[in-house]
Amino acid sequence: MNGKQLKNSILQWAIQGKLVPQDPNDEPASVLLERIRTEKAKLVKEKKIKKDKNESIIYRGEDNSYYEKFLATGEVKCIDEEIPFEIPKGWEWCRFSAIYRLLTDGTHKTPKYTESGVPFISVKDMSSGKLSFSNTKCISEEEHKILSARCCPEYGDLLISKVGTTGIPLIIDTDKEFSIFVSLALIKFFPNYIDSKFLIHLINSPLIQEQVKRDTRGVGNKNWILTAISNTLLAIPPLVEQKRIVSKIEEIMPIADKYEKSQEILDRLNAEIFDKLKKSVLQEAIQGKLVPQIVNEGTARELLEQIKTEKEKLVKDGKFKKSALSDSVIYKGDDNKYYEQVGKEIKEITEEILFDLPDKWQWCRIGTIFMHNNGKQLNKGNTKGKLMKYVTTSNLYWDGFVLDNLKEMSFKENEIERCMAVKGDLLVCEGGDIGRSCIWNYDFPIMLQNHIHKLRPYIPVCTKFFYYIFNLYNLTGLIGGKGIGIQGFSSKALHNTLVPLPPLKEQHRIVAQIEKLFEQLR
């Protein structure tokens, strides 16, 4: 259980009547709610508030079912499906509307802002249960008076966020005048019968927050409408018990806070330890120190010769240009320095070499092992070709792909093969989290957007080994950071990325050992 879960459990116990003992001498909540109804009737008679047409009483029938009676019409309906748990004797279920005299929200129109004047508060000015006036916009005194005729926040009133992140409560603790925007709901409740601190805990409890989540509507700018707020189901204890609950919560929440901080530290340490161990495993792996070398498994140089032979065949068949044969050869000279030969040109690259390799391994460029290209750039104006689903960097993660709601774009016939990934292709992000990679292991093909590189080996290799190389380069900042200095992953940068190449069978043994160790680390 993490800190947030512990706090939620405390609030859940509180609003189920399990946090403090009940006292049979406490005046029951039914009397409390009746007094609120009497006060509301008086205010209606004095024309200070409007009559609630949906005013109701929730009670338990002789058949042990829960019923809601609407006072205006006398209609009664069973609400057993709404009741989430049993409450103690002396408590009552009611709608939110039963405990307030006014529910409204801020102005729906954007006011004319002024350099100084009356603060104009929106949901962004609510933080950790307090109002912040440090970066608020202002409106004129005249406009404030107009807005206050409908919505006048005062000391002790309740504000609740109703747009965006909904269901955040706050009791106004200032006499300072201000107006509010539509993103906030204003509730004037009866503090003589409902303890303000208890009300905050009640709204923050899973009972209310689950209703908020269920009843919040819309996509993007989500809205918890006033009707839904008024219809929210509450569990109300006697007033004296409300205060006992608040005292107990205030006593134990600091302990929960300490637990939460300790848990966060522990989680962070565990994550850091895992990352360090993961990094160490991968570092050992690509240096040839994770598994022993076996003499009869051949050499990386032999593998490179096979790749060269395959490229020559592809050039001869007209599938590749002759420039594909201009690969480099990297070797260690008699002076212990590293050199790279491209054609007749030889240059020293010792500073690029990250570490020495076992004798049977070889440094090479990624473009020597893999043919690679980007997908297609999105152009909404280009509708020629076949409409096909594609993935972009937002779909690609280290541990897999998110394929929900894939978008489509048009691909011409001559673009399909180049921009299509098939099972076994290694896909690498060009931007964002540079070098983030994953192998496409699905039985169906997928199209690619231009911010993804597709890597396909010239001859069979253990692609997962190179996936782990990209993983390590990302973890150590070698991609998108310092080190070998790849700040962005253009095709040229990808092509020239240095990687260690072991013999093929050793690649597979290394991957098997990596995955065995990772499983143990989890």
Coordinates of C-alpha atoms in Angstrom, one line a residue:
M1 CA 0.0 0.0 0.0
N2 CA 1.5 3.4 -1.0
G3 CA 0.9 6.7 0.8
K4 CA -2.0 7.8 -1.4
Q5 CA -3.8 4.4 -0.9
L6 CA -3.3 4.7 2.9
K7 CA -4.8 8.2 3.0
N8 CA -7.7 7.0 0.9
S9 CA -8.2 4.1 3.3
I10 CA -8.2 6.4 6.3
L11 CA -10.9 8.6 4.6
Q12 CA -12.9 5.6 3.6
W13 CA -12.9 4.3 7.2
A14 CA -13.9 7.7 8.3
I15 CA -17.0 8.0 6.1
Q16 CA -18.0 4.5 6.8
G17 CA -18.0 5.2 10.6
K18 CA -15.1 2.9 11.3
L19 CA -12.5 5.5 12.4
V20 CA -14.0 6.6 15.7
P21 CA -16.6 4.9 18.0
Q22 CA -20.2 6.0 17.8
D23 CA -21.8 7.5 20.9
P24 CA -25.6 6.7 21.3
N25 CA -26.0 10.1 23.1
D26 CA -25.1 12.0 20.0
E27 CA -28.0 13.8 18.3
P28 CA -28.6 11.7 15.2
A29 CA -28.0 13.0 11.7
S30 CA -31.7 12.7 10.9
V31 CA -32.4 15.5 13.3
L32 CA -29.6 17.5 11.9
L33 CA -31.0 17.2 8.3
E34 CA -34.5 18.1 9.5
R35 CA -33.1 21.3 11.0
I36 CA -31.4 22.1 7.7
R37 CA -34.7 21.6 5.9
T38 CA -36.5 23.9 8.4
E39 CA -33.9 26.6 7.9
K40 CA -34.1 26.2 4.1
A41 CA -37.9 26.5 4.2
K42 CA -37.6 29.7 6.2
L43 CA -35.2 31.1 3.7
V44 CA -37.6 30.2 0.9
K45 CA -40.4 31.9 2.7
E46 CA -38.3 35.0 3.1
K47 CA -37.5 34.8 -0.7
K48 CA -33.7 34.6 0.0
I49 CA -33.3 31.3 -1.8
K50 CA -35.4 29.3 -4.4
K51 CA -37.3 26.2 -3.4
D52 CA -35.5 23.0 -4.3
K53 CA -37.8 21.2 -6.6
N54 CA -35.8 18.0 -6.2
E55 CA -35.5 18.0 -2.4
S56 CA -35.6 14.5 -1.1
I57 CA -35.2 12.3 1.9
I58 CA -33.4 8.9 1.8
Y59 CA -34.6 6.3 4.3
R60 CA -34.5 2.6 4.9
G61 CA -37.8 0.7 4.5
E62 CA -39.1 -2.2 6.5
D63 CA -37.8 -4.5 3.8
N64 CA -34.3 -3.2 4.5
S65 CA -34.1 -1.6 1.1
Y66 CA -33.1 2.1 0.7
Y67 CA -35.7 4.5 -0.8
E68 CA -35.6 8.1 -1.9
K69 CA -38.7 10.2 -1.5
F70 CA -39.1 13.4 -3.4
L71 CA -40.9 15.9 -1.2
A72 CA -42.5 18.0 -4.0
T73 CA -44.2 15.1 -5.7
G74 CA -44.3 12.4 -3.1
E75 CA -42.6 10.0 -5.6
V76 CA -40.7 7.2 -4.0
K77 CA -38.0 5.1 -5.7
C78 CA -35.7 2.3 -4.6
I79 CA -32.0 3.3 -4.7
D80 CA -30.4 0.1 -3.4
E81 CA -28.0 0.0 -6.4
E82 CA -26.6 3.5 -5.4
I83 CA -25.8 2.6 -1.8
P84 CA -22.2 1.5 -1.7
F85 CA -22.0 0.3 2.0
E86 CA -23.8 0.2 5.3
I87 CA -23.5 3.2 7.7
P88 CA -23.8 3.2 11.5
K89 CA -27.0 3.9 13.4
G90 CA -27.4 7.6 13.7
W91 CA -25.9 8.4 10.3
E92 CA -28.0 9.3 7.2
W93 CA -27.6 9.1 3.5
C94 CA -28.6 12.3 1.6
R95 CA -27.9 14.2 -1.6
F96 CA -25.4 17.0 -1.6
S97 CA -28.4 19.4 -2.2
A98 CA -29.7 18.5 1.2
I99 CA -26.9 20.3 3.1
Y100 CA -26.6 23.6 1.2
R101 CA -28.7 26.7 0.6
L102 CA -27.0 27.7 -2.6
L103 CA -25.1 25.9 -5.4
T104 CA -23.9 28.0 -8.3
D105 CA -20.8 28.5 -10.4
G106 CA -18.7 31.4 -11.6
T107 CA -19.3 33.5 -14.7
H108 CA -19.4 31.6 -18.0
K109 CA -18.1 34.7 -19.9
T110 CA -14.5 35.8 -19.9
P111 CA -14.5 39.2 -18.2
K112 CA -12.5 42.2 -19.2
Y113 CA -9.3 42.0 -17.2
T114 CA -7.7 45.1 -15.6
E115 CA -4.2 45.7 -14.3
S116 CA -5.5 46.0 -10.7
G117 CA -8.8 45.7 -9.0
V118 CA -10.7 42.7 -7.6
P119 CA -9.1 39.2 -8.0
F120 CA -10.7 36.9 -10.5
I121 CA -10.1 33.3 -9.3
S122 CA -10.2 30.2 -11.5
V123 CA -9.3 26.5 -10.8
K124 CA -5.6 27.3 -11.4
D125 CA -5.5 29.5 -8.3
M126 CA -6.4 26.5 -6.0
S127 CA -3.4 24.7 -4.7
S128 CA -3.2 22.1 -1.8
G129 CA -6.5 23.2 -0.3
K130 CA -5.7 26.9 -0.3
L131 CA -6.5 29.9 -2.4
S132 CA -3.5 31.7 -4.0
F133 CA -3.8 35.3 -5.0
S134 CA -0.2 35.6 -6.2
N135 CA -0.8 35.2 -9.9
T136 CA -4.5 36.0 -10.2
K137 CA -6.0 38.2 -12.9
C138 CA -8.1 41.2 -11.9
I139 CA -11.4 42.7 -12.9
S140 CA -12.9 46.1 -12.2
E141 CA -14.9 46.9 -9.1
E142 CA -18.0 47.5 -11.2
E143 CA -17.8 44.1 -13.0
H144 CA -17.2 42.4 -9.7
K145 CA -20.4 43.9 -8.3
I146 CA -22.4 42.7 -11.3
L147 CA -20.9 39.1 -11.0
S148 CA -21.5 39.1 -7.2
A149 CA -25.2 39.5 -7.7
R150 CA -25.3 35.9 -8.9
C151 CA -22.2 34.4 -7.3
C152 CA -20.7 36.0 -4.2
P153 CA -18.0 33.9 -2.5
E154 CA -17.6 34.6 1.2
Y155 CA -15.6 33.5 4.2
G156 CA -16.5 29.9 5.1
D157 CA -18.1 29.0 1.7
L158 CA -17.0 25.9 -0.2
L159 CA -15.4 26.0 -3.6
I160 CA -15.1 22.9 -5.8
S161 CA -13.3 22.6 -9.1
K162 CA -15.8 21.5 -11.8
V163 CA -13.8 21.9 -15.0
G164 CA -10.5 20.2 -15.8
T165 CA -9.3 18.3 -12.7
T166 CA -12.7 18.0 -11.0
G167 CA -13.7 17.5 -7.4
I168 CA -11.0 19.5 -5.6
P169 CA -12.6 21.1 -2.6
L170 CA -11.5 24.2 -0.6
I171 CA -13.1 26.2 2.2
I172 CA -12.6 30.0 1.7
D173 CA -10.5 31.2 4.7
T174 CA -10.3 34.9 3.8
D175 CA -12.6 38.0 3.9
K176 CA -10.9 39.3 0.8
E177 CA -13.5 40.0 -2.0
F178 CA -13.1 38.1 -5.3
S179 CA -15.1 36.7 -8.2
I180 CA -14.8 33.3 -9.7
F181 CA -14.8 31.8 -13.2
V182 CA -17.0 28.9 -14.5
S183 CA -14.4 26.3 -13.6
L184 CA -15.4 26.7 -9.9
A185 CA -18.6 25.8 -8.2
L186 CA -19.6 27.8 -5.1
I187 CA -21.5 26.1 -2.3
K188 CA -23.0 27.9 0.7
F189 CA -23.7 25.2 3.2
F190 CA -24.9 25.2 6.8
P191 CA -21.8 25.3 9.0
N192 CA -23.9 25.0 12.2
Y193 CA -24.8 21.5 11.1
I194 CA -22.0 20.4 8.8
D195 CA -18.4 20.8 10.0
S196 CA -16.4 22.4 7.3
K197 CA -13.3 20.3 7.8
F198 CA -15.4 17.1 7.8
L199 CA -16.9 18.3 4.6
I200 CA -13.5 18.6 2.9
H201 CA -12.5 15.1 4.1
L202 CA -15.9 13.7 2.9
I203 CA -15.4 15.2 -0.6
N204 CA -11.8 13.9 -0.8
S205 CA -12.9 10.4 0.2
P206 CA -13.3 7.6 -2.3
L207 CA -17.1 7.7 -1.9
I208 CA -17.3 11.2 -3.4
Q209 CA -14.3 11.0 -5.7
E210 CA -15.6 7.9 -7.4
Q211 CA -18.9 9.7 -8.1
V212 CA -16.9 12.7 -9.4
K213 CA -15.0 10.5 -11.8
R214 CA -18.2 8.8 -13.0
D215 CA -20.2 11.9 -13.5
T216 CA -17.5 14.1 -15.0
R217 CA -18.3 14.5 -18.7
G218 CA -16.6 15.6 -21.9
V219 CA -13.2 15.1 -23.6
G220 CA -10.3 17.5 -23.0
N221 CA -12.0 20.2 -20.9
K222 CA -14.0 17.9 -18.7
N223 CA -16.9 19.2 -16.7
W224 CA -18.7 18.1 -13.5
I225 CA -22.0 19.9 -14.0
L226 CA -24.0 21.5 -11.2
T227 CA -26.8 19.0 -11.5
A228 CA -24.4 16.1 -11.0
I229 CA -22.8 17.9 -8.0
S230 CA -26.3 18.5 -6.4
N231 CA -27.2 14.8 -6.9
T232 CA -24.0 13.4 -5.3
L233 CA -24.6 10.9 -2.6
L234 CA -23.3 11.8 0.9
A235 CA -23.0 9.9 4.2
I236 CA -23.7 12.2 7.1
P237 CA -22.8 11.4 10.7
P238 CA -24.0 13.4 13.8
L239 CA -22.3 16.8 14.1
V240 CA -20.4 15.8 17.3
E241 CA -19.1 12.7 15.5
Q242 CA -18.1 14.8 12.5
K243 CA -15.8 16.7 14.9
R244 CA -14.5 13.5 16.4
I245 CA -13.7 12.2 13.0
V246 CA -11.9 15.4 12.1
S247 CA -9.8 15.3 15.3
K248 CA -8.8 11.7 14.6
I249 CA -7.9 12.4 10.9
E250 CA -5.8 15.3 12.0
E251 CA -4.1 13.0 14.5
I252 CA -3.2 10.3 12.1
M253 CA -2.7 12.1 8.8
P254 CA 0.7 13.4 9.7
I255 CA 1.7 9.8 10.3
A256 CA 0.3 8.9 6.9
D257 CA 2.3 11.8 5.4
K258 CA 5.5 10.5 6.9
Y259 CA 4.7 7.1 5.6
E260 CA 4.0 8.5 2.1
K261 CA 7.3 10.4 2.0
S262 CA 9.2 7.3 3.2
Q263 CA 7.4 5.2 0.6
E264 CA 8.3 7.7 -2.1
I265 CA 12.0 7.7 -1.1
L266 CA 11.9 3.8 -1.0
D267 CA 10.3 3.7 -4.5
R268 CA 12.8 6.2 -5.8
L269 CA 15.7 4.2 -4.4
N270 CA 14.3 0.9 -5.8
A271 CA 13.9 2.5 -9.2
E272 CA 17.4 3.9 -9.0
I273 CA 18.9 0.6 -7.9
F274 CA 17.0 -1.2 -10.7
D275 CA 18.3 1.3 -13.3
K276 CA 21.8 1.0 -12.0
L277 CA 21.7 -2.8 -12.0
K278 CA 20.1 -2.8 -15.4
K279 CA 22.8 -0.5 -16.7
S280 CA 25.5 -2.7 -15.2
V281 CA 24.1 -5.8 -16.8
L282 CA 23.8 -4.1 -20.2
Q283 CA 27.3 -2.6 -19.8
E284 CA 28.8 -6.1 -19.1
A285 CA 26.7 -7.6 -21.9
I286 CA 27.9 -5.3 -24.7
Q287 CA 31.5 -5.5 -23.5
G288 CA 31.6 -9.3 -23.8
K289 CA 31.7 -9.9 -20.1
L290 CA 28.3 -11.4 -19.4
V291 CA 28.8 -14.8 -21.0
P292 CA 32.0 -16.6 -21.9
Q293 CA 33.3 -16.6 -25.5
I294 CA 33.2 -20.0 -27.2
V295 CA 35.9 -20.8 -29.8
N296 CA 33.8 -22.7 -32.3
E297 CA 31.1 -20.0 -32.6
G298 CA 33.0 -18.1 -35.3
T299 CA 34.0 -14.4 -35.4
A300 CA 32.3 -11.1 -36.0
R301 CA 34.7 -10.6 -39.0
E302 CA 33.2 -13.7 -40.6
L303 CA 29.7 -12.2 -40.0
L304 CA 30.7 -9.0 -41.6
E305 CA 32.0 -10.9 -44.6
Q306 CA 28.6 -12.6 -44.9
I307 CA 26.9 -9.2 -44.8
K308 CA 29.3 -7.9 -47.5
T309 CA 28.5 -10.9 -49.7
E310 CA 24.7 -10.3 -49.3
K311 CA 25.2 -6.6 -50.2
E312 CA 27.1 -7.5 -53.3
K313 CA 24.3 -9.8 -54.3
L314 CA 21.7 -7.1 -53.7
V315 CA 23.7 -4.6 -55.8
K316 CA 24.1 -7.2 -58.6
D317 CA 20.3 -7.8 -58.6
G318 CA 19.7 -4.1 -58.9
K319 CA 18.0 -3.8 -55.5
F320 CA 20.7 -1.5 -54.1
K321 CA 23.1 1.1 -55.4
K322 CA 26.8 0.5 -55.6
S323 CA 27.3 3.0 -52.8
A324 CA 25.9 0.4 -50.4
L325 CA 29.2 -1.4 -50.7
S326 CA 31.2 1.5 -49.3
D327 CA 31.1 0.2 -45.7
S328 CA 33.9 1.0 -43.3
V329 CA 36.3 -1.5 -41.7
I330 CA 37.3 -0.7 -38.1
Y331 CA 40.4 -2.3 -36.7
K332 CA 43.1 -1.9 -34.0
G333 CA 46.5 -1.0 -35.2
D334 CA 49.9 -2.3 -34.0
D335 CA 50.1 1.0 -32.0
N336 CA 46.9 0.0 -30.0
K337 CA 45.0 2.8 -31.7
Y338 CA 41.7 2.3 -33.6
Y339 CA 41.4 3.1 -37.3
E340 CA 38.6 3.2 -39.8
Q341 CA 39.1 2.5 -43.4
V342 CA 36.5 3.5 -46.1
G343 CA 37.8 2.7 -49.5
K344 CA 41.4 3.9 -49.6
E345 CA 40.9 6.5 -46.9
I346 CA 42.1 5.6 -43.4
K347 CA 41.5 7.8 -40.3
E348 CA 42.1 7.3 -36.6
I349 CA 38.9 7.0 -34.5
T350 CA 40.4 6.1 -31.1
E351 CA 38.4 8.8 -29.4
E352 CA 35.1 7.4 -30.6
I353 CA 35.8 3.9 -29.3
L354 CA 34.0 3.4 -25.9
F355 CA 35.9 0.3 -24.7
D356 CA 38.0 -2.6 -25.9
L357 CA 36.3 -5.7 -27.2
P358 CA 37.0 -9.5 -27.0
D359 CA 39.2 -10.8 -29.8
K360 CA 36.3 -12.3 -31.7
W361 CA 34.2 -9.2 -31.6
Q362 CA 34.3 -6.2 -34.0
W363 CA 33.4 -2.5 -33.8
C364 CA 31.3 -1.4 -36.7
R365 CA 28.7 1.2 -37.8
I366 CA 25.0 0.3 -37.4
G367 CA 24.5 1.0 -41.1
T368 CA 26.9 -1.8 -41.9
I369 CA 24.6 -4.4 -40.3
F370 CA 21.2 -2.9 -41.0
M371 CA 19.5 -1.3 -43.9
H372 CA 17.4 1.5 -42.6
N373 CA 15.0 4.3 -43.5
N374 CA 12.4 6.6 -42.1
G375 CA 8.6 6.4 -42.6
K376 CA 6.5 9.0 -44.3
Q377 CA 6.0 12.6 -43.3
L378 CA 2.4 13.4 -42.5
N379 CA 0.8 15.7 -45.0
K380 CA -2.9 16.2 -44.6
G381 CA -3.2 17.7 -48.0
N382 CA -1.8 14.6 -49.7
T383 CA -4.7 12.2 -50.1
K384 CA -3.3 10.1 -53.0
G385 CA -2.8 6.4 -52.5
K386 CA -4.1 3.9 -50.0
L387 CA -5.4 4.9 -46.6
M388 CA -3.4 2.9 -44.0
K389 CA -2.8 2.9 -40.3
Y390 CA 0.6 4.0 -39.0
V391 CA 2.6 4.4 -35.8
T392 CA 4.6 7.3 -34.7
T393 CA 6.8 8.0 -31.6
S394 CA 3.8 8.3 -29.3
N395 CA 3.0 4.7 -30.0
L396 CA 6.5 3.3 -29.4
Y397 CA 7.9 2.5 -26.0
W398 CA 10.7 0.4 -24.7
D399 CA 8.4 -2.4 -23.5
G400 CA 6.0 -2.4 -26.4
F401 CA 3.6 -0.5 -28.6
V402 CA 0.3 1.4 -27.8
L403 CA -2.0 0.6 -30.7
D404 CA -5.2 2.2 -29.5
N405 CA -6.8 4.7 -31.8
L406 CA -4.1 4.5 -34.6
K407 CA -4.4 7.3 -37.1
E408 CA -4.4 6.8 -40.9
M409 CA -2.7 8.5 -43.8
S410 CA -2.4 7.9 -47.5
F411 CA 0.5 5.9 -48.9
K412 CA 1.3 5.7 -52.6
E413 CA 2.1 2.3 -54.1
N414 CA 5.8 3.1 -54.4
E415 CA 5.9 4.2 -50.7
I416 CA 4.3 1.2 -49.1
E417 CA 7.3 -1.2 -49.0
R418 CA 9.7 1.5 -47.8
C419 CA 7.4 2.7 -45.0
M420 CA 6.1 -0.6 -43.9
A421 CA 7.5 -2.5 -40.8
V422 CA 7.1 -6.2 -40.6
K423 CA 7.7 -8.7 -37.8
G424 CA 11.3 -8.6 -36.6
D425 CA 12.1 -5.0 -37.7
L426 CA 13.8 -2.8 -35.1
L427 CA 12.0 0.6 -34.8
V428 CA 13.9 3.5 -33.3
C429 CA 12.7 7.0 -32.4
E430 CA 14.4 9.9 -34.3
G431 CA 13.3 12.6 -31.8
G432 CA 11.7 13.0 -28.4
D433 CA 13.2 10.3 -26.3
I434 CA 15.9 9.9 -28.8
G435 CA 16.9 6.3 -29.5
R436 CA 13.8 4.8 -27.8
S437 CA 13.4 1.4 -29.5
C438 CA 11.2 -1.6 -29.8
I439 CA 11.0 -4.6 -32.1
W440 CA 7.8 -5.0 -34.1
N441 CA 6.8 -8.5 -33.1
Y442 CA 3.3 -8.6 -34.5
D443 CA 2.2 -11.0 -37.3
F444 CA 0.7 -8.1 -39.2
P445 CA 2.6 -5.2 -40.8
I446 CA 2.3 -1.5 -39.9
M447 CA 3.1 1.7 -41.6
L448 CA 5.5 4.2 -40.2
Q449 CA 5.6 8.0 -39.8
N450 CA 8.8 9.8 -40.6
H451 CA 10.0 10.2 -37.0
I452 CA 10.6 6.5 -36.7
H453 CA 13.6 4.7 -38.2
K454 CA 13.1 1.1 -39.5
L455 CA 16.1 -1.1 -39.1
R456 CA 16.2 -4.5 -40.9
P457 CA 19.4 -6.6 -40.9
Y458 CA 21.0 -7.6 -44.2
I459 CA 21.4 -11.1 -42.9
P460 CA 19.9 -12.8 -39.8
V461 CA 21.3 -11.3 -36.6
C462 CA 19.9 -11.3 -33.1
T463 CA 18.0 -8.0 -33.4
K464 CA 17.2 -8.0 -29.6
F465 CA 20.9 -7.6 -28.9
F466 CA 21.0 -4.3 -30.8
Y467 CA 17.8 -3.2 -29.1
Y468 CA 19.6 -3.6 -25.8
I469 CA 22.5 -1.6 -27.1
F470 CA 20.1 1.3 -27.9
N471 CA 18.7 0.8 -24.4
L472 CA 22.1 1.2 -22.8
Y473 CA 23.1 4.1 -25.0
N474 CA 19.9 5.8 -23.9
L475 CA 20.3 5.1 -20.2
T476 CA 23.9 6.4 -20.2
G477 CA 23.2 9.5 -22.2
L478 CA 25.2 8.3 -25.2
I479 CA 22.2 9.1 -27.4
G480 CA 20.6 12.5 -27.0
G481 CA 23.3 13.6 -24.5
K482 CA 27.0 13.8 -24.2
G483 CA 29.5 10.9 -24.8
I484 CA 29.4 10.0 -28.5
G485 CA 27.3 13.2 -28.9
I486 CA 24.2 12.0 -30.8
Q487 CA 21.9 15.0 -30.1
G488 CA 19.3 14.0 -32.7
F489 CA 18.9 10.8 -34.5
S490 CA 19.0 11.7 -38.2
S491 CA 19.5 8.9 -40.7
K492 CA 23.2 9.9 -41.0
A493 CA 23.6 9.8 -37.2
L494 CA 21.9 6.5 -37.0
H495 CA 23.9 5.0 -39.8
N496 CA 27.2 6.1 -38.2
T497 CA 26.4 4.9 -34.7
L498 CA 29.2 2.7 -33.4
V499 CA 28.1 -0.7 -32.0
P500 CA 30.0 -3.8 -30.8
L501 CA 29.3 -6.9 -33.0
P502 CA 29.8 -10.3 -31.4
P503 CA 29.5 -13.7 -33.3
L504 CA 25.8 -14.6 -34.0
K505 CA 25.4 -17.4 -31.5
E506 CA 27.0 -15.3 -28.8
Q507 CA 24.5 -12.5 -29.5
H508 CA 21.7 -15.0 -28.7
R509 CA 23.4 -16.2 -25.6
I510 CA 23.9 -12.7 -24.3
V511 CA 20.3 -11.8 -24.8
A512 CA 19.1 -14.9 -23.0
Q513 CA 21.4 -14.1 -20.1
I514 CA 20.2 -10.4 -20.0
E515 CA 16.6 -11.5 -19.9
K516 CA 17.3 -14.1 -17.2
L517 CA 19.0 -11.5 -15.0
F518 CA 16.3 -8.8 -15.6
E519 CA 13.6 -11.3 -14.5
Q520 CA 15.5 -11.9 -11.3
L521 CA 15.9 -8.2 -10.7
R522 CA 12.1 -7.8 -10.9

